[in-house]
């Protein structure tokens, strides 16, 4: 009975041992942290000033001005010094960029108009052939690789052939009223891929041969051209080909 209170007396020592840990928070009082806050604000100001400087420098580096001269004014703001010649060059480059932006905008608007109004459009591989004259030897197609990608547009009474979809004017065109025959061509291998193909023959004797890896695309073009073609220039032979 007398020993039990003595054993309990050891517990206050256990709790007192944690007292230094409990006293540790007052060591980090508010006054010592004040200089740290000032240093943090100063470093942040320097960081944002440096960031503004790098941003302005990166924008001016887009132009071809060699060796820009930077300096700091009395307020600590970074500025660039330009000579009259450098300023004129900068203005010229800005004008060129604005002109290029206007051209790209016009091209996009033109493409948007095509996609809205065209009955059919898309890239096809194109090559042209003229109808062989009597006695003219046929061309050996195995040695000829002149398939070129073209952006083809079926719009209004014409078929337009653009070099690229963003071009403002077509490279070639053909009137639908001049088309006398539309028909399939044999499937062939080109650049390790199978291509389906068809032809469009005009009454002038010019034949547009078109191909695509997609059979669905070829069928769509043949169907659209057969519907939109004016039949008054067709012949009996061309009619058979159109109905095949």
Tab-separated table of C-alpha atoms in Angstrom:
chain	number	residue	atom	x	y	z
A	1	UNK	CA	0.000	0.000	0.000
A	2	UNK	CA	2.883	2.394	0.841
A	3	UNK	CA	4.752	1.599	-2.397
A	4	UNK	CA	1.935	2.457	-4.826
A	5	UNK	CA	2.036	6.237	-4.314
A	6	UNK	CA	5.758	6.194	-4.863
A	7	UNK	CA	5.286	4.459	-8.220
A	8	UNK	CA	2.738	7.066	-9.292
A	9	UNK	CA	5.226	9.849	-8.553
A	10	UNK	CA	7.210	8.881	-11.665
A	11	UNK	CA	4.409	10.036	-14.041
A	12	UNK	CA	4.929	13.760	-13.475
A	13	UNK	CA	8.518	13.287	-14.598
A	14	UNK	CA	7.258	11.734	-17.829
A	15	UNK	CA	5.072	14.740	-18.590
A	16	UNK	CA	7.757	17.187	-17.622
A	17	UNK	CA	10.064	15.597	-20.153
A	18	UNK	CA	7.792	16.873	-22.919
A	19	UNK	CA	7.952	20.434	-21.609
A	20	UNK	CA	10.919	21.480	-23.825
A	21	UNK	CA	8.946	20.300	-26.851
A	22	UNK	CA	5.994	22.360	-25.728
A	23	UNK	CA	8.209	25.385	-25.242
A	24	UNK	CA	9.664	25.146	-28.739
A	25	UNK	CA	6.870	27.134	-30.512
A	26	UNK	CA	7.625	30.364	-28.623
A	27	UNK	CA	11.158	30.231	-30.003
A	28	UNK	CA	9.755	31.075	-33.479
A	29	UNK	CA	8.142	34.301	-32.394
A	30	UNK	CA	6.772	36.962	-34.721
A	31	UNK	CA	9.626	39.505	-34.510
A	32	UNK	CA	12.326	37.188	-35.938
A	33	UNK	CA	10.044	36.396	-38.881
A	34	UNK	CA	9.738	40.060	-39.902
A	35	UNK	CA	13.083	40.268	-41.712
A	36	UNK	CA	12.233	37.042	-43.492
A	37	UNK	CA	8.990	38.577	-44.779
A	38	UNK	CA	10.870	41.638	-46.017
A	39	UNK	CA	13.371	39.469	-47.839
A	40	UNK	CA	10.514	37.492	-49.384
A	41	UNK	CA	8.811	40.672	-50.649
A	42	UNK	CA	12.081	41.978	-52.023
A	43	UNK	CA	12.822	38.729	-53.800
A	44	UNK	CA	9.312	38.652	-55.252
A	45	UNK	CA	9.723	42.169	-56.622
A	46	UNK	CA	13.011	41.184	-58.212
A	47	UNK	CA	11.403	38.021	-59.619
A	48	UNK	CA	8.513	39.884	-61.276
A	49	UNK	CA	10.813	42.605	-62.583
A	50	UNK	CA	13.053	39.947	-64.109
A	51	UNK	CA	10.029	38.166	-65.531
A	52	UNK	CA	8.741	41.362	-67.159
A	53	UNK	CA	12.173	41.946	-68.594
A	54	UNK	CA	12.361	38.423	-70.031
A	55	UNK	CA	8.846	38.756	-71.448
A	56	UNK	CA	9.653	42.028	-73.221
A	57	UNK	CA	12.954	40.647	-74.442
A	58	UNK	CA	11.312	37.511	-75.803
A	59	UNK	CA	8.751	39.605	-77.693
A	60	UNK	CA	11.428	41.776	-79.281
A	61	UNK	CA	13.519	38.709	-80.065
A	62	UNK	CA	10.743	37.660	-82.442
A	63	UNK	CA	12.041	40.355	-84.724
A	64	UNK	CA	15.365	40.201	-86.528
A	65	UNK	CA	17.035	43.084	-84.689
A	66	UNK	CA	20.574	42.056	-83.752
A	67	UNK	CA	21.987	43.184	-80.397
A	68	UNK	CA	19.246	45.040	-78.556
A	69	UNK	CA	20.595	47.403	-75.898
A	70	UNK	CA	18.805	47.204	-72.555
A	71	UNK	CA	19.195	49.559	-69.603
A	72	UNK	CA	17.471	50.405	-66.307
A	73	UNK	CA	16.013	53.835	-65.591
A	74	UNK	CA	15.869	55.585	-62.206
A	75	UNK	CA	12.716	53.645	-61.264
A	76	UNK	CA	14.374	50.296	-61.935
A	77	UNK	CA	12.323	49.680	-65.073
A	78	UNK	CA	14.040	47.823	-67.899
A	79	UNK	CA	14.021	49.670	-71.214
A	80	UNK	CA	15.512	49.051	-74.630
A	81	UNK	CA	17.420	51.605	-76.646
A	82	UNK	CA	16.750	51.677	-80.383
A	83	UNK	CA	18.427	53.737	-83.023
A	84	UNK	CA	16.439	55.384	-85.799
A	85	UNK	CA	17.422	52.621	-88.231
A	86	UNK	CA	16.441	49.881	-85.767
A	87	UNK	CA	13.125	51.592	-85.080
A	88	UNK	CA	12.336	51.815	-88.785
A	89	UNK	CA	13.279	48.157	-89.225
A	90	UNK	CA	11.032	47.183	-86.319
A	91	UNK	CA	8.122	49.142	-87.762
A	92	UNK	CA	8.670	47.492	-91.135
A	93	UNK	CA	8.614	44.022	-89.622
A	94	UNK	CA	5.456	44.821	-87.672
A	95	UNK	CA	3.808	46.004	-90.905
A	96	UNK	CA	4.875	42.793	-92.657
A	97	UNK	CA	3.408	40.700	-89.836
A	98	UNK	CA	0.132	42.611	-90.011
A	99	UNK	CA	-0.010	42.073	-93.768
A	100	UNK	CA	0.677	38.386	-93.334
A	101	UNK	CA	-2.009	38.148	-90.668
A	102	UNK	CA	-4.516	39.806	-93.008
A	103	UNK	CA	-3.594	37.376	-95.806
A	104	UNK	CA	-3.977	34.332	-93.555
A	105	UNK	CA	-7.313	35.645	-92.340
A	106	UNK	CA	-8.500	36.117	-95.925
A	107	UNK	CA	-7.402	32.580	-96.807
A	108	UNK	CA	-9.262	31.106	-93.859
A	109	UNK	CA	-12.387	33.058	-94.739
A	110	UNK	CA	-12.117	31.844	-98.344
A	111	UNK	CA	-11.734	28.234	-97.197
A	112	UNK	CA	-14.690	28.633	-94.859
A	113	UNK	CA	-16.792	29.942	-97.749
A	114	UNK	CA	-15.747	26.968	-99.907
A	115	UNK	CA	-16.632	24.439	-97.229
A	116	UNK	CA	-20.020	26.111	-96.707
A	117	UNK	CA	-21.058	26.439	-100.346
A	118	UNK	CA	-19.336	23.537	-102.136
A	119	UNK	CA	-21.327	20.410	-102.843
A	120	UNK	CA	-18.190	18.328	-102.391
A	121	UNK	CA	-14.555	19.078	-101.594
A	122	UNK	CA	-11.436	17.260	-100.489
A	123	UNK	CA	-7.931	16.191	-101.406
A	124	UNK	CA	-7.423	13.795	-104.296
A	125	UNK	CA	-4.380	12.650	-106.223
A	126	UNK	CA	-4.670	14.104	-109.726
A	127	UNK	CA	-2.933	13.682	-113.048
A	128	UNK	CA	-3.987	14.738	-116.539
A	129	UNK	CA	-3.895	12.985	-119.885
A	130	UNK	CA	-4.878	14.064	-123.363
A	131	UNK	CA	-6.806	11.754	-125.636
A	132	UNK	CA	-4.316	10.012	-127.907
A	133	UNK	CA	-4.342	11.080	-131.520
A	134	UNK	CA	-4.811	8.485	-134.267
A	135	UNK	CA	-1.577	6.540	-134.699
A	136	UNK	CA	-0.012	7.972	-131.530
A	137	UNK	CA	1.703	5.291	-129.400
A	138	UNK	CA	0.275	4.818	-125.899
A	139	UNK	CA	2.170	6.071	-122.866
A	140	UNK	CA	3.955	3.489	-120.727
A	141	UNK	CA	2.368	4.338	-117.374
A	142	UNK	CA	4.725	2.028	-115.445
A	143	UNK	CA	7.575	4.531	-115.796
A	144	UNK	CA	5.474	7.610	-115.050
A	145	UNK	CA	4.690	8.777	-111.513
A	146	UNK	CA	2.980	12.135	-111.856
A	147	UNK	CA	0.194	11.812	-109.293
A	148	UNK	CA	-0.004	15.093	-107.375
A	149	UNK	CA	-2.235	15.955	-104.404
A	150	UNK	CA	-4.808	18.616	-105.182
A	151	UNK	CA	-7.681	20.114	-103.233
A	152	UNK	CA	-10.681	19.500	-105.496
A	153	UNK	CA	-13.889	21.502	-105.117
A	154	UNK	CA	-17.223	20.838	-106.798
A	155	UNK	CA	-18.902	24.231	-106.649
A	156	UNK	CA	-21.480	25.852	-108.898
A	157	UNK	CA	-21.028	24.885	-112.549
A	158	UNK	CA	-17.311	24.044	-112.186
A	159	UNK	CA	-14.761	21.665	-110.760
A	160	UNK	CA	-11.881	23.592	-109.223
A	161	UNK	CA	-8.405	22.202	-108.615
A	162	UNK	CA	-6.433	24.004	-105.896
A	163	UNK	CA	-2.825	23.362	-105.077
A	164	UNK	CA	-3.719	23.698	-101.384
A	165	UNK	CA	-6.970	24.189	-99.543
A	166	UNK	CA	-5.884	27.654	-98.331
A	167	UNK	CA	-5.081	29.019	-101.801
A	168	UNK	CA	-7.106	32.022	-102.886
A	169	UNK	CA	-7.390	30.973	-106.544
A	170	UNK	CA	-7.497	27.549	-108.227
A	171	UNK	CA	-4.674	26.176	-110.305
A	172	UNK	CA	-7.090	24.683	-112.848
A	173	UNK	CA	-10.814	24.315	-113.438
A	174	UNK	CA	-13.259	22.521	-115.680
A	175	UNK	CA	-16.873	23.313	-116.571
A	176	UNK	CA	-19.358	20.596	-115.732
A	177	UNK	CA	-21.030	21.318	-119.069
A	178	UNK	CA	-17.783	20.264	-120.774
A	179	UNK	CA	-17.689	16.873	-119.030
A	180	UNK	CA	-18.711	14.104	-121.415
A	181	UNK	CA	-17.747	11.044	-119.431
A	182	UNK	CA	-17.114	9.955	-115.850
A	183	UNK	CA	-16.023	6.406	-115.147
A	184	UNK	CA	-13.968	4.132	-112.923
A	185	UNK	CA	-10.336	3.190	-113.437
A	186	UNK	CA	-8.575	0.037	-112.249
A	187	UNK	CA	-7.331	-0.188	-108.679
A	188	UNK	CA	-3.537	0.140	-108.476
A	189	UNK	CA	-0.729	0.189	-105.939
A	190	UNK	CA	1.070	3.451	-105.221
A	191	UNK	CA	3.610	4.036	-102.430
A	192	UNK	CA	2.737	0.706	-100.811
A	193	UNK	CA	-0.973	1.486	-100.605
A	194	UNK	CA	-3.949	0.505	-102.688
A	195	UNK	CA	-5.697	3.322	-104.502
A	196	UNK	CA	-9.068	3.448	-106.165
A	197	UNK	CA	-9.402	5.786	-109.112
A	198	UNK	CA	-11.754	7.319	-111.660
A	199	UNK	CA	-11.531	9.689	-114.609
A	200	UNK	CA	-13.321	12.806	-115.818
A	201	UNK	CA	-13.183	13.359	-119.594
A	202	UNK	CA	-13.955	16.732	-121.157
A	203	UNK	CA	-15.118	17.369	-124.698
A	204	UNK	CA	-11.769	19.073	-125.410
A	205	UNK	CA	-10.081	15.683	-124.983
A	206	UNK	CA	-8.529	16.452	-121.581
A	207	UNK	CA	-8.913	13.634	-119.077
A	208	UNK	CA	-8.517	14.193	-115.345
A	209	UNK	CA	-7.526	11.015	-113.563
A	210	UNK	CA	-8.284	11.078	-109.833
A	211	UNK	CA	-7.325	8.583	-107.166
A	212	UNK	CA	-7.616	8.081	-103.421
A	213	UNK	CA	-6.888	5.310	-100.896
A	214	UNK	CA	-10.551	5.577	-99.861
A	215	UNK	CA	-13.038	3.761	-102.049
A	216	UNK	CA	-15.861	5.612	-100.301
A	217	UNK	CA	-14.350	8.958	-101.315
A	218	UNK	CA	-13.995	7.860	-104.936
A	219	UNK	CA	-17.588	6.615	-105.017
A	220	UNK	CA	-18.808	9.909	-103.547
A	221	UNK	CA	-17.036	11.919	-106.221
A	222	UNK	CA	-18.287	9.740	-109.063
A	223	UNK	CA	-21.860	9.941	-107.775
A	224	UNK	CA	-21.727	13.714	-107.341
A	225	UNK	CA	-20.241	14.294	-110.794
A	226	UNK	CA	-22.770	12.043	-112.456
A	227	UNK	CA	-25.659	13.924	-110.807
A	228	UNK	CA	-24.308	17.413	-111.499
A	229	UNK	CA	-23.078	16.814	-115.042
A	230	UNK	CA	-25.088	18.487	-117.774
A	231	UNK	CA	-26.117	15.629	-120.098
A	232	UNK	CA	-26.570	17.662	-123.280
A	233	UNK	CA	-22.917	17.114	-124.321
A	234	UNK	CA	-22.917	13.366	-123.661
A	235	UNK	CA	-22.740	10.737	-126.356
A	236	UNK	CA	-24.118	7.250	-126.455
A	237	UNK	CA	-20.775	5.848	-125.371
A	238	UNK	CA	-20.437	8.317	-122.527
A	239	UNK	CA	-23.975	7.535	-121.363
A	240	UNK	CA	-23.107	3.868	-121.054
A	241	UNK	CA	-20.037	4.776	-119.041
A	242	UNK	CA	-22.061	7.089	-116.797
A	243	UNK	CA	-24.580	4.350	-116.011
A	244	UNK	CA	-21.934	1.676	-115.327
